[in-house]
Amino acid sequence: MSSSKSARGVRFTATGGPDVLQIQNLRVASPAVHEVRIKVKAIGLNRSDVMYRTGYYVEKPIFPAGLGYEAAGIVDAVGADVQHVQVGDVVSVIAAFSLHDYGTYGELINVPDYTVIKHDASLSYEEAAAVWVSYLSMYGLLIDTAKIQAGQAVIFTAASSSAGLSAIQMTNYVGGTAIAITSSAPKKEAILEAGAHHVLVSGEDDIVAAVNEITGGKGADIVLDAVGGPLFAELIGATASRGQVFVYGAMSTEPTPFPMLEVLTKLPTIRGYTSMDLMLNQASLQAAIAFINEGIAEGKLKPVIGKTFPFGSIVEATRFLESNRHVGKVVVTV
């Protein structure tokens, strides 16, 4: 019979910058029915964490608030009716819960049992904590929703992020052409080394002309935009006739113009996307997990770790994430 334990966890009591995050000693309860308690070894940091902390997410924080969607570690205890994992199993967490109810920024965490999976044994704790938000998002966008076909050209922004690198790998895995867009010229070589077929620098390259040259004048079949802002009009200009455009982030703080004439001419499908579309469909989610684990086992999908920080440096880790200096995932080790 498990009991509550004391462990360090992160809480914040007001929206704001990274400094609002506080490490506190917390009582972590015994897992309830259909919950799993995990001794955390690594935590993946995400842009959604930043948006939630600053009050610009689809959910508004309820104080005192926890944080975090991703973690990997060892099962410490299981609640009643948990069947698929047991104490001692090495597991990771998928982001299929509300931050009002659960969070992964802690040494010891409870999470719903349906979010706990045994990942591929080839992954380190750090890599396992960097898989699910990025790869599930890209599977949901490219495979489940866009139905990408071999030979199709895919544009994606924020190319040096973990999501961007996942987009490169998944596009390559299915035989597409990966056209990466970054705002940082110094990151271009690293993104090419990560497998992108082409890398364009926003603000320097003529995005429309370059994509037309790459695609023989057709334009990109699929566009994945995590940024918004002024670049959005260029992305529509670089889209193929009746192409698909997905907005899945809002990193830019600038207004996003709507290119009316381009839209009326090209007739693209433009829609927003959240990975909850995938998470709430169990059949699609299980197919995604199987696809990703197969890609990892084949060596075609492999998380890229940009930098790691110790748990006590959670504020510094968050500042680094927000600085956009990294290529890959920012991970906190515990």
PDB file of C-alpha atoms in Angstrom, residues 114-251:
ATOM      1  CA  TYR A 114      -3.844   6.487 -19.803  1.00  0.00           C
ATOM      2  CA  THR A 115      -1.029   9.035 -20.305  1.00  0.00           C
ATOM      3  CA  VAL A 116       1.698   6.664 -19.074  1.00  0.00           C
ATOM      4  CA  ILE A 117       3.422   4.475 -21.648  1.00  0.00           C
ATOM      5  CA  LYS A 118       6.475   2.293 -21.905  1.00  0.00           C
ATOM      6  CA  HIS A 119       8.629   3.990 -24.521  1.00  0.00           C
ATOM      7  CA  ASP A 120      11.197   2.377 -26.794  1.00  0.00           C
ATOM      8  CA  ALA A 121      14.054   0.968 -24.726  1.00  0.00           C
ATOM      9  CA  SER A 122      16.657   2.667 -26.925  1.00  0.00           C
ATOM     10  CA  LEU A 123      15.724   6.098 -25.522  1.00  0.00           C
ATOM     11  CA  SER A 124      17.461   7.735 -22.581  1.00  0.00           C
ATOM     12  CA  TYR A 125      15.306   9.435 -19.945  1.00  0.00           C
ATOM     13  CA  GLU A 126      16.169  12.786 -21.524  1.00  0.00           C
ATOM     14  CA  GLU A 127      15.149  11.603 -24.991  1.00  0.00           C
ATOM     15  CA  ALA A 128      11.959   9.970 -23.703  1.00  0.00           C
ATOM     16  CA  ALA A 129      10.974  13.267 -22.061  1.00  0.00           C
ATOM     17  CA  ALA A 130      11.418  14.967 -25.439  1.00  0.00           C
ATOM     18  CA  VAL A 131       9.281  12.681 -27.608  1.00  0.00           C
ATOM     19  CA  TRP A 132       5.593  12.965 -27.138  1.00  0.00           C
ATOM     20  CA  VAL A 133       4.508  16.599 -27.426  1.00  0.00           C
ATOM     21  CA  SER A 134       6.535  17.186 -30.586  1.00  0.00           C
ATOM     22  CA  TYR A 135       6.080  13.884 -32.360  1.00  0.00           C
ATOM     23  CA  LEU A 136       2.398  13.485 -31.513  1.00  0.00           C
ATOM     24  CA  SER A 137       1.772  17.037 -32.730  1.00  0.00           C
ATOM     25  CA  MET A 138       3.548  16.359 -36.007  1.00  0.00           C
ATOM     26  CA  TYR A 139       1.815  13.003 -36.449  1.00  0.00           C
ATOM     27  CA  GLY A 140      -1.520  14.692 -35.809  1.00  0.00           C
ATOM     28  CA  LEU A 141      -0.761  17.415 -38.327  1.00  0.00           C
ATOM     29  CA  LEU A 142       1.016  15.523 -41.086  1.00  0.00           C
ATOM     30  CA  ILE A 143      -0.311  11.977 -40.901  1.00  0.00           C
ATOM     31  CA  ASP A 144      -3.696  12.063 -39.187  1.00  0.00           C
ATOM     32  CA  THR A 145      -5.036  15.375 -40.544  1.00  0.00           C
ATOM     33  CA  ALA A 146      -3.106  16.450 -43.655  1.00  0.00           C
ATOM     34  CA  LYS A 147      -2.752  12.840 -44.922  1.00  0.00           C
ATOM     35  CA  ILE A 148       0.688  13.605 -46.339  1.00  0.00           C
ATOM     36  CA  GLN A 149       1.760  11.603 -49.384  1.00  0.00           C
ATOM     37  CA  ALA A 150       5.250  10.712 -50.554  1.00  0.00           C
ATOM     38  CA  GLY A 151       6.641  13.430 -52.790  1.00  0.00           C
ATOM     39  CA  GLN A 152       4.652  16.273 -51.246  1.00  0.00           C
ATOM     40  CA  ALA A 153       6.447  19.448 -50.153  1.00  0.00           C
ATOM     41  CA  VAL A 154       5.988  20.613 -46.572  1.00  0.00           C
ATOM     42  CA  ILE A 155       6.868  24.077 -45.227  1.00  0.00           C
ATOM     43  CA  PHE A 156       7.216  24.533 -41.485  1.00  0.00           C
ATOM     44  CA  THR A 157       8.264  27.490 -39.363  1.00  0.00           C
ATOM     45  CA  ALA A 158      10.205  27.553 -36.046  1.00  0.00           C
ATOM     46  CA  ALA A 159      12.416  24.948 -37.660  1.00  0.00           C
ATOM     47  CA  SER A 160      15.011  24.753 -34.860  1.00  0.00           C
ATOM     48  CA  SER A 161      12.404  23.930 -32.218  1.00  0.00           C
ATOM     49  CA  SER A 162      11.755  20.355 -31.126  1.00  0.00           C
ATOM     50  CA  ALA A 163       8.505  20.458 -33.119  1.00  0.00           C
ATOM     51  CA  GLY A 164      10.345  21.748 -36.183  1.00  0.00           C
ATOM     52  CA  LEU A 165      12.990  19.029 -35.977  1.00  0.00           C
ATOM     53  CA  SER A 166      10.242  16.446 -35.501  1.00  0.00           C
ATOM     54  CA  ALA A 167       8.556  17.803 -38.635  1.00  0.00           C
ATOM     55  CA  ILE A 168      11.802  17.293 -40.572  1.00  0.00           C
ATOM     56  CA  GLN A 169      12.143  13.705 -39.424  1.00  0.00           C
ATOM     57  CA  MET A 170       8.503  12.776 -39.971  1.00  0.00           C
ATOM     58  CA  THR A 171       8.371  14.386 -43.418  1.00  0.00           C
ATOM     59  CA  ASN A 172      11.492  12.484 -44.405  1.00  0.00           C
ATOM     60  CA  TYR A 173      10.125   9.272 -42.895  1.00  0.00           C
ATOM     61  CA  VAL A 174       7.102   9.319 -45.221  1.00  0.00           C
ATOM     62  CA  GLY A 175       9.056  10.474 -48.278  1.00  0.00           C
ATOM     63  CA  GLY A 176       8.130  14.160 -48.386  1.00  0.00           C
ATOM     64  CA  THR A 177      10.279  17.221 -49.055  1.00  0.00           C
ATOM     65  CA  ALA A 178      11.070  19.182 -45.885  1.00  0.00           C
ATOM     66  CA  ILE A 179      11.330  22.961 -46.390  1.00  0.00           C
ATOM     67  CA  ALA A 180      12.350  24.544 -43.088  1.00  0.00           C
ATOM     68  CA  ILE A 181      11.985  28.231 -42.225  1.00  0.00           C
ATOM     69  CA  THR A 182      13.998  29.785 -39.421  1.00  0.00           C
ATOM     70  CA  SER A 183      14.383  33.358 -38.244  1.00  0.00           C
ATOM     71  CA  SER A 184      18.031  32.738 -37.297  1.00  0.00           C
ATOM     72  CA  ALA A 185      20.637  32.477 -40.052  1.00  0.00           C
ATOM     73  CA  PRO A 186      23.274  30.982 -37.669  1.00  0.00           C
ATOM     74  CA  LYS A 187      20.961  27.972 -37.120  1.00  0.00           C
ATOM     75  CA  LYS A 188      20.713  27.183 -40.827  1.00  0.00           C
ATOM     76  CA  GLU A 189      23.575  24.680 -40.938  1.00  0.00           C
ATOM     77  CA  ALA A 190      22.324  22.804 -37.866  1.00  0.00           C
ATOM     78  CA  ILE A 191      18.851  22.497 -39.386  1.00  0.00           C
ATOM     79  CA  LEU A 192      20.308  21.162 -42.631  1.00  0.00           C
ATOM     80  CA  GLU A 193      22.351  18.659 -40.631  1.00  0.00           C
ATOM     81  CA  ALA A 194      19.127  17.620 -38.899  1.00  0.00           C
ATOM     82  CA  GLY A 195      17.792  16.470 -42.263  1.00  0.00           C
ATOM     83  CA  ALA A 196      15.917  19.385 -43.841  1.00  0.00           C
ATOM     84  CA  HIS A 197      16.101  19.351 -47.636  1.00  0.00           C
ATOM     85  CA  HIS A 198      16.000  23.160 -47.781  1.00  0.00           C
ATOM     86  CA  VAL A 199      16.349  25.885 -45.126  1.00  0.00           C
ATOM     87  CA  LEU A 200      15.096  29.432 -45.696  1.00  0.00           C
ATOM     88  CA  VAL A 201      15.724  32.400 -43.416  1.00  0.00           C
ATOM     89  CA  SER A 202      12.716  34.657 -42.871  1.00  0.00           C
ATOM     90  CA  GLY A 203      13.518  38.325 -43.341  1.00  0.00           C
ATOM     91  CA  GLU A 204      16.469  37.449 -45.593  1.00  0.00           C
ATOM     92  CA  ASP A 205      15.218  35.009 -48.222  1.00  0.00           C
ATOM     93  CA  ASP A 206      12.330  35.591 -50.612  1.00  0.00           C
ATOM     94  CA  ILE A 207      10.186  32.761 -49.266  1.00  0.00           C
ATOM     95  CA  VAL A 208       7.693  32.700 -52.145  1.00  0.00           C
ATOM     96  CA  ALA A 209      10.336  32.747 -54.877  1.00  0.00           C
ATOM     97  CA  ALA A 210      12.477  30.125 -53.134  1.00  0.00           C
ATOM     98  CA  VAL A 211       9.579  27.717 -52.563  1.00  0.00           C
ATOM     99  CA  ASN A 212       8.405  28.135 -56.154  1.00  0.00           C
ATOM    100  CA  GLU A 213      11.908  27.284 -57.357  1.00  0.00           C
ATOM    101  CA  ILE A 214      12.087  24.245 -55.086  1.00  0.00           C
ATOM    102  CA  THR A 215       8.672  22.953 -56.160  1.00  0.00           C
ATOM    103  CA  GLY A 216       8.857  23.799 -59.861  1.00  0.00           C
ATOM    104  CA  GLY A 217       6.344  26.612 -59.478  1.00  0.00           C
ATOM    105  CA  LYS A 218       3.701  24.528 -57.733  1.00  0.00           C
ATOM    106  CA  GLY A 219       4.155  25.729 -54.152  1.00  0.00           C
ATOM    107  CA  ALA A 220       4.020  23.724 -50.934  1.00  0.00           C
ATOM    108  CA  ASP A 221       1.290  21.122 -50.499  1.00  0.00           C
ATOM    109  CA  ILE A 222       1.272  21.470 -46.708  1.00  0.00           C
ATOM    110  CA  VAL A 223       2.236  24.441 -44.511  1.00  0.00           C
ATOM    111  CA  LEU A 224       2.708  24.165 -40.737  1.00  0.00           C
ATOM    112  CA  ASP A 225       2.962  27.535 -38.987  1.00  0.00           C
ATOM    113  CA  ALA A 226       3.861  27.846 -35.312  1.00  0.00           C
ATOM    114  CA  VAL A 227       4.641  31.572 -35.523  1.00  0.00           C
ATOM    115  CA  GLY A 228       1.998  33.748 -37.205  1.00  0.00           C
ATOM    116  CA  GLY A 229       2.768  37.458 -37.610  1.00  0.00           C
ATOM    117  CA  PRO A 230       3.891  39.095 -40.870  1.00  0.00           C
ATOM    118  CA  LEU A 231       5.393  35.847 -42.214  1.00  0.00           C
ATOM    119  CA  PHE A 232       1.918  34.335 -42.570  1.00  0.00           C
ATOM    120  CA  ALA A 233       1.189  36.244 -45.782  1.00  0.00           C
ATOM    121  CA  GLU A 234       4.402  34.923 -47.342  1.00  0.00           C
ATOM    122  CA  LEU A 235       3.465  31.394 -46.352  1.00  0.00           C
ATOM    123  CA  ILE A 236       0.130  31.700 -48.127  1.00  0.00           C
ATOM    124  CA  GLY A 237       1.996  33.046 -51.163  1.00  0.00           C
ATOM    125  CA  ALA A 238       4.204  29.939 -51.079  1.00  0.00           C
ATOM    126  CA  THR A 239       1.266  27.528 -50.777  1.00  0.00           C
ATOM    127  CA  ALA A 240       0.120  25.409 -53.703  1.00  0.00           C
ATOM    128  CA  SER A 241      -3.337  25.823 -55.201  1.00  0.00           C
ATOM    129  CA  ARG A 242      -5.793  24.173 -52.790  1.00  0.00           C
ATOM    130  CA  GLY A 243      -2.939  23.423 -50.402  1.00  0.00           C
ATOM    131  CA  GLN A 244      -3.377  22.876 -46.680  1.00  0.00           C
ATOM    132  CA  VAL A 245      -2.256  25.473 -44.123  1.00  0.00           C
ATOM    133  CA  PHE A 246      -2.220  24.677 -40.396  1.00  0.00           C
ATOM    134  CA  VAL A 247      -1.690  27.228 -37.631  1.00  0.00           C
ATOM    135  CA  TYR A 248      -0.609  25.448 -34.451  1.00  0.00           C
ATOM    136  CA  GLY A 249       1.215  28.180 -32.514  1.00  0.00           C
ATOM    137  CA  ALA A 250       1.402  31.926 -31.991  1.00  0.00           C
ATOM    138  CA  MET A 251       5.039  32.717 -31.237  1.00  0.00           C
TER     139      MET A 251
END
